[in-house]
Structures are given as C-alpha cells and as structure tokens.
Short mmCIF file of C-alpha atoms in Angstrom, two decimals:
data_model
loop_
_atom_site.label_atom_id
_atom_site.label_comp_id
_atom_site.label_asym_id
_atom_site.label_seq_id
_atom_site.Cartn_x
_atom_site.Cartn_y
_atom_site.Cartn_z
CA MET U 1 9.76 22.32 1.84
CA LEU U 2 7.63 19.74 0.04
CA GLN U 3 4.74 21.08 -2.00
CA ALA U 4 2.59 18.05 -1.25
CA ARG U 5 -0.11 16.99 1.15
CA TYR U 6 -0.32 13.23 0.65
CA ILE U 7 2.33 10.63 -0.25
CA VAL U 8 1.62 6.90 -0.42
CA ILE U 9 4.17 4.10 -0.15
CA GLU U 10 2.86 0.92 -1.76
CA GLY U 11 4.08 -2.56 -2.59
CA ASN U 12 3.35 -6.22 -2.15
CA ILE U 13 3.34 -8.11 1.16
CA GLY U 14 6.89 -7.97 2.55
CA SER U 15 8.07 -5.17 0.24
CA GLY U 16 9.18 -2.85 3.05
CA LYS U 17 6.52 -0.21 2.52
CA THR U 18 5.78 0.24 6.24
CA SER U 19 9.45 0.70 7.09
CA LEU U 20 9.91 3.26 4.32
CA ALA U 21 6.71 5.15 5.20
CA THR U 22 7.76 5.34 8.84
CA MET U 23 11.22 6.64 7.96
CA LEU U 24 9.85 9.21 5.51
CA ALA U 25 7.29 10.50 8.00
CA ALA U 26 10.06 11.03 10.54
CA HIS U 27 12.25 12.74 7.92
CA PHE U 28 9.50 15.09 6.72
CA LYS U 29 7.95 15.51 10.20
CA SER U 30 4.59 14.51 8.78
CA GLU U 31 1.50 12.65 9.88
CA LEU U 32 1.96 8.89 9.54
CA LEU U 33 -0.81 6.51 8.51
CA LEU U 34 -0.01 2.80 8.90
CA GLU U 35 -2.39 0.00 8.09
CA GLU U 36 -3.72 -1.72 11.21
CA PHE U 37 -3.69 -5.23 9.76
CA ALA U 38 -2.90 -6.89 13.09
CA ASP U 39 -6.34 -5.92 14.40
CA ASN U 40 -8.18 -7.82 11.67
CA PRO U 41 -9.82 -10.84 13.36
CA PHE U 42 -10.20 -12.74 10.07
CA LEU U 43 -6.69 -12.45 8.66
CA ALA U 44 -5.11 -15.54 10.20
CA MET U 45 -8.17 -17.61 9.29
CA PHE U 46 -8.03 -16.28 5.72
CA TYR U 47 -4.50 -17.56 5.23
CA GLU U 48 -5.61 -20.96 6.52
CA GLN U 49 -8.86 -21.16 4.50
CA PRO U 50 -8.90 -18.37 1.89
CA GLU U 51 -12.09 -19.39 0.11
CA ARG U 52 -14.10 -19.42 3.33
CA TRP U 53 -12.77 -16.23 4.89
CA ALA U 54 -11.96 -14.01 1.88
CA PHE U 55 -15.20 -12.00 1.94
CA PRO U 56 -15.23 -11.08 5.66
CA VAL U 57 -11.50 -10.30 5.65
CA GLU U 58 -11.84 -7.98 2.65
CA LEU U 59 -14.94 -6.22 4.01
CA SER U 60 -13.33 -5.71 7.41
CA PHE U 61 -10.18 -4.29 5.81
CA LEU U 62 -12.30 -1.96 3.66
CA ALA U 63 -14.20 -0.57 6.65
CA ALA U 64 -11.05 -0.23 8.78
CA ARG U 65 -9.10 1.57 6.05
CA TYR U 66 -12.00 3.93 5.37
CA HIS U 67 -12.45 4.98 9.00
CA GLN U 68 -8.72 5.21 9.66
CA MET U 69 -8.06 7.34 6.58
CA LYS U 70 -10.98 9.70 7.24
CA LYS U 71 -9.78 10.30 10.79
CA THR U 72 -6.14 10.82 9.81
CA PHE U 73 -6.95 13.07 6.86
CA THR U 74 -9.05 15.27 9.13
CA ARG U 75 -6.21 15.55 11.65
CA ALA U 76 -3.60 16.25 8.97
CA ALA U 77 -5.78 18.94 7.39
CA THR U 78 -6.41 20.58 10.77
CA ASN U 79 -2.67 20.69 11.47
CA ASP U 80 -1.80 21.61 7.86
CA ARG U 81 0.68 18.75 7.66
CA LEU U 82 1.84 16.34 5.01
CA MET U 83 0.51 12.79 5.40
CA VAL U 84 2.61 9.73 4.54
CA SER U 85 0.74 6.43 4.33
CA ASP U 86 1.83 2.83 3.79
CA TYR U 87 -1.26 1.99 1.76
CA LEU U 88 -3.52 3.39 -0.94
CA PHE U 89 -7.27 3.03 -0.49
CA ASN U 90 -7.45 1.40 -3.94
CA LYS U 91 -5.43 -1.44 -2.44
CA SER U 92 -8.73 -2.72 -1.06
CA LEU U 93 -10.11 -3.37 -4.53
CA LEU U 94 -6.85 -4.84 -5.84
CA PHE U 95 -6.81 -7.52 -3.15
CA ALA U 96 -10.56 -8.12 -3.40
CA LYS U 97 -10.25 -8.86 -7.12
CA ASN U 98 -7.66 -11.51 -6.30
CA ASN U 99 -9.53 -13.07 -3.39
CA LEU U 100 -13.29 -12.89 -4.03
CA ASN U 101 -15.56 -14.85 -6.30
CA HIS U 102 -17.70 -13.12 -8.93
CA ASP U 103 -20.84 -12.49 -6.84
CA GLU U 104 -18.87 -11.41 -3.78
CA LEU U 105 -16.82 -8.99 -5.85
CA LEU U 106 -19.92 -7.36 -7.35
CA LEU U 107 -21.27 -6.61 -3.87
CA TYR U 108 -17.87 -5.52 -2.63
CA GLU U 109 -17.42 -3.09 -5.53
CA ASN U 110 -20.64 -1.30 -4.55
CA PHE U 111 -19.31 -0.55 -1.07
CA PHE U 112 -15.87 0.33 -2.38
CA GLY U 113 -17.25 2.77 -4.95
CA ILE U 114 -19.22 4.72 -2.35
CA MET U 115 -16.21 5.03 -0.03
CA ASN U 116 -13.61 5.68 -2.71
CA GLU U 117 -15.43 8.81 -3.91
CA GLN U 118 -14.53 10.42 -0.59
CA MET U 119 -10.82 9.58 -0.75
CA PRO U 120 -8.33 12.19 -2.02
CA GLN U 121 -5.78 11.26 -4.67
CA PRO U 122 -2.13 11.19 -3.53
CA ASP U 123 0.41 13.67 -4.84
CA LEU U 124 2.76 10.74 -5.33
CA ILE U 125 2.72 6.96 -5.10
CA VAL U 126 6.08 5.39 -4.31
CA TYR U 127 5.80 1.77 -5.42
CA ILE U 128 8.42 -0.72 -4.24
CA GLU U 129 8.92 -3.47 -6.82
CA ASN U 130 10.26 -6.79 -5.53
CA SER U 131 10.82 -10.30 -6.80
CA VAL U 132 8.70 -13.07 -5.26
CA LYS U 133 11.89 -14.57 -3.84
CA GLY U 134 12.77 -11.30 -2.13
CA LEU U 135 9.24 -10.92 -0.76
CA GLN U 136 9.31 -14.43 0.70
CA GLN U 137 12.66 -13.74 2.33
CA ASN U 138 11.30 -10.58 3.96
CA ILE U 139 8.13 -12.37 5.08
CA LYS U 140 10.12 -15.13 6.74
CA LYS U 141 12.50 -12.61 8.32
CA ARG U 142 9.71 -10.76 10.15
CA GLY U 143 8.30 -14.05 11.44
CA ARG U 144 4.53 -13.55 11.48
CA SER U 145 3.13 -17.05 11.91
CA PHE U 146 -0.10 -16.34 10.02
CA GLU U 147 1.93 -15.42 6.90
CA ASN U 148 3.68 -18.81 6.68
CA ASN U 149 1.17 -20.15 4.15
CA ILE U 150 1.50 -17.32 1.62
CA THR U 151 2.39 -18.93 -1.70
CA ASP U 152 4.63 -17.68 -4.49
CA GLU U 153 1.61 -17.78 -6.82
CA TYR U 154 -0.41 -15.50 -4.53
CA LEU U 155 2.43 -12.98 -4.28
CA GLU U 156 2.91 -12.97 -8.04
CA SER U 157 -0.82 -12.39 -8.52
CA ILE U 158 -0.78 -9.41 -6.16
CA SER U 159 2.29 -7.94 -7.87
CA ASN U 160 0.55 -8.24 -11.24
CA SER U 161 -2.49 -6.45 -9.82
CA TYR U 162 -0.35 -3.53 -8.70
CA ARG U 163 1.43 -3.35 -12.05
CA ASN U 164 -1.89 -3.33 -13.90
CA PHE U 165 -3.26 -0.62 -11.62
CA LEU U 166 -0.26 1.63 -12.21
CA ALA U 167 -0.43 1.03 -15.96
CA GLN U 168 -4.14 1.89 -16.06
CA HIS U 169 -3.82 5.08 -13.97
CA GLN U 170 -1.29 7.11 -15.86
CA ASN U 171 -2.73 10.31 -14.37
CA ILE U 172 -1.32 9.42 -10.94
CA ASN U 173 2.25 10.54 -10.35
CA ARG U 174 4.38 7.59 -9.32
CA LEU U 175 7.93 6.66 -8.45
CA ILE U 176 8.87 3.00 -8.90
CA LEU U 177 11.77 1.68 -6.83
CA ASP U 178 13.62 -1.60 -7.19
CA GLY U 179 13.31 -3.08 -3.71
CA SER U 180 15.90 -5.75 -4.45
CA GLY U 181 18.56 -3.16 -5.11
CA VAL U 182 18.23 -0.95 -2.05
CA ASP U 183 18.48 -1.35 1.72
CA PHE U 184 17.12 1.95 3.00
CA VAL U 185 16.78 0.64 6.56
CA ASN U 186 20.46 -0.17 7.08
CA HIS U 187 22.14 2.17 4.58
CA GLU U 188 21.53 5.88 5.07
CA HIS U 189 22.71 6.81 1.59
CA HIS U 190 20.05 4.53 0.07
CA PHE U 191 17.37 6.30 2.08
CA ASN U 192 18.73 9.74 1.18
CA ASP U 193 18.70 8.74 -2.49
CA ILE U 194 15.01 7.83 -2.21
CA VAL U 195 14.24 11.17 -0.55
CA GLU U 196 15.94 13.00 -3.43
CA LYS U 197 13.94 11.02 -5.99
CA ILE U 198 10.69 11.79 -4.15
CA GLU U 199 11.45 15.50 -4.06
CA PHE U 200 12.35 15.44 -7.76
CA ALA U 201 9.17 13.56 -8.71
CA LEU U 202 6.97 15.98 -6.77
CA LYS U 203 8.50 18.95 -8.55
CA ASN U 204 7.81 17.34 -11.92
CA SER U 205 4.34 16.00 -11.31
CA ASN U 206 3.29 15.86 -14.97
CA THR U 207 5.85 13.20 -15.75
CA LEU U 208 6.11 9.50 -14.95
CA PHE U 209 9.31 8.67 -13.05
CA ASN U 210 10.53 5.10 -12.89
CA PHE U 211 13.82 4.55 -11.06
CA ILE U 212 14.51 0.84 -11.39
#
C-alpha cells in the first residue's frame, strides 16, 4: 500500500501526463484530478492572439484550478484516499511567466500567492520529459484544432520553465521520466516499470530520483 496522499504527473503540452495520471489512478484505485482545459472560453482565442488573450486565459485557469483542487482535496480527505493529478498548482505561475507582460504578471502573482498558500505539497511529482519534436507529434496525433498554432519555440520555453522549477525546488520529491523512451499506453511492461519507480521513489522520499 502506498504511503502517500498526493501524486502529481506533470509535463509539457502533449507529454502524456493525462494518460499516465488516468492509468495510475485506476491502478491505485485513487481519486483522479484532471485539468478541465476544454472548459476555458479563452484558450482557443489565446492560441490565435496570445498577446491579447494571455491575461484572461491565465486568470481563468488559475481560478478553475483553485476551485477544482479545493473540491477534490476535500473529497479525497473525506474518503481517506490517495489523489493523483495531471497538474501541479504551481503550473499556473509557470505558464503565466511565459505568457504575461511585466505589469500583468505582478498582478497575477498577487492572486497566485494567496491561493497557493492553501495548496498542499505533493508527496511526489512525476515529470515526463519530452523533446519538442515528440511533443509536436503527440499534439498533432490528438487533433485539437486550437493547438495547431503552438510553435516549437513556445514548447521549448515551457519545458525550460519546468526544468527551472524542478531545479529550484530541491525539497520536492520528483521522478523524471524520458517520455521519448516509453510507451506506457500501449506497452504494459512500460507502465509497470513506471509504477515500480513511483513506489521506490515514495519509499525514499529524501532523495532525488531521475530515471532518464
């Protein structure tokens, strides 16, 4: 039995984090928290005109993630169950730093700081590392029309933001997976290998584990 209450699967757009989170939640019989990005009314417009729509899209994501996480954490605590999520609340600030101008970011950081104080830290972050080429292939494969305009430069910028975050938060236990080298959806032994690595990392929470 896992000695954990909260596991986060993170990665760039198209990394496979939602698929992995869903599979892990089923495996561990846990609560599942998936980001509700499809409900964001500004997302498609942001990809068309990022400078115009960046601030409303980031604020709406921040509010949605906050309310969704508070509700799911309450339910998981009531049922005494593990929660597996496909996003970390800090993701909000990582994307905002990439998308907002200076004045917008200052205002955004005030709201983020108030909300983030109420968010628990995960027992483990599983970060899926991918090449930009691999991310673009996955994005095209899932066929969301509003993602057609995502550039290689934008994906590389987001990946760098995640790498910097992980480097700056050495106190957070993390497991880094090479997304280009595994196919956990179609190969059961790849998924089982990830489960073993997660269990190992959770039992050795004072150490940084990178499996690349």
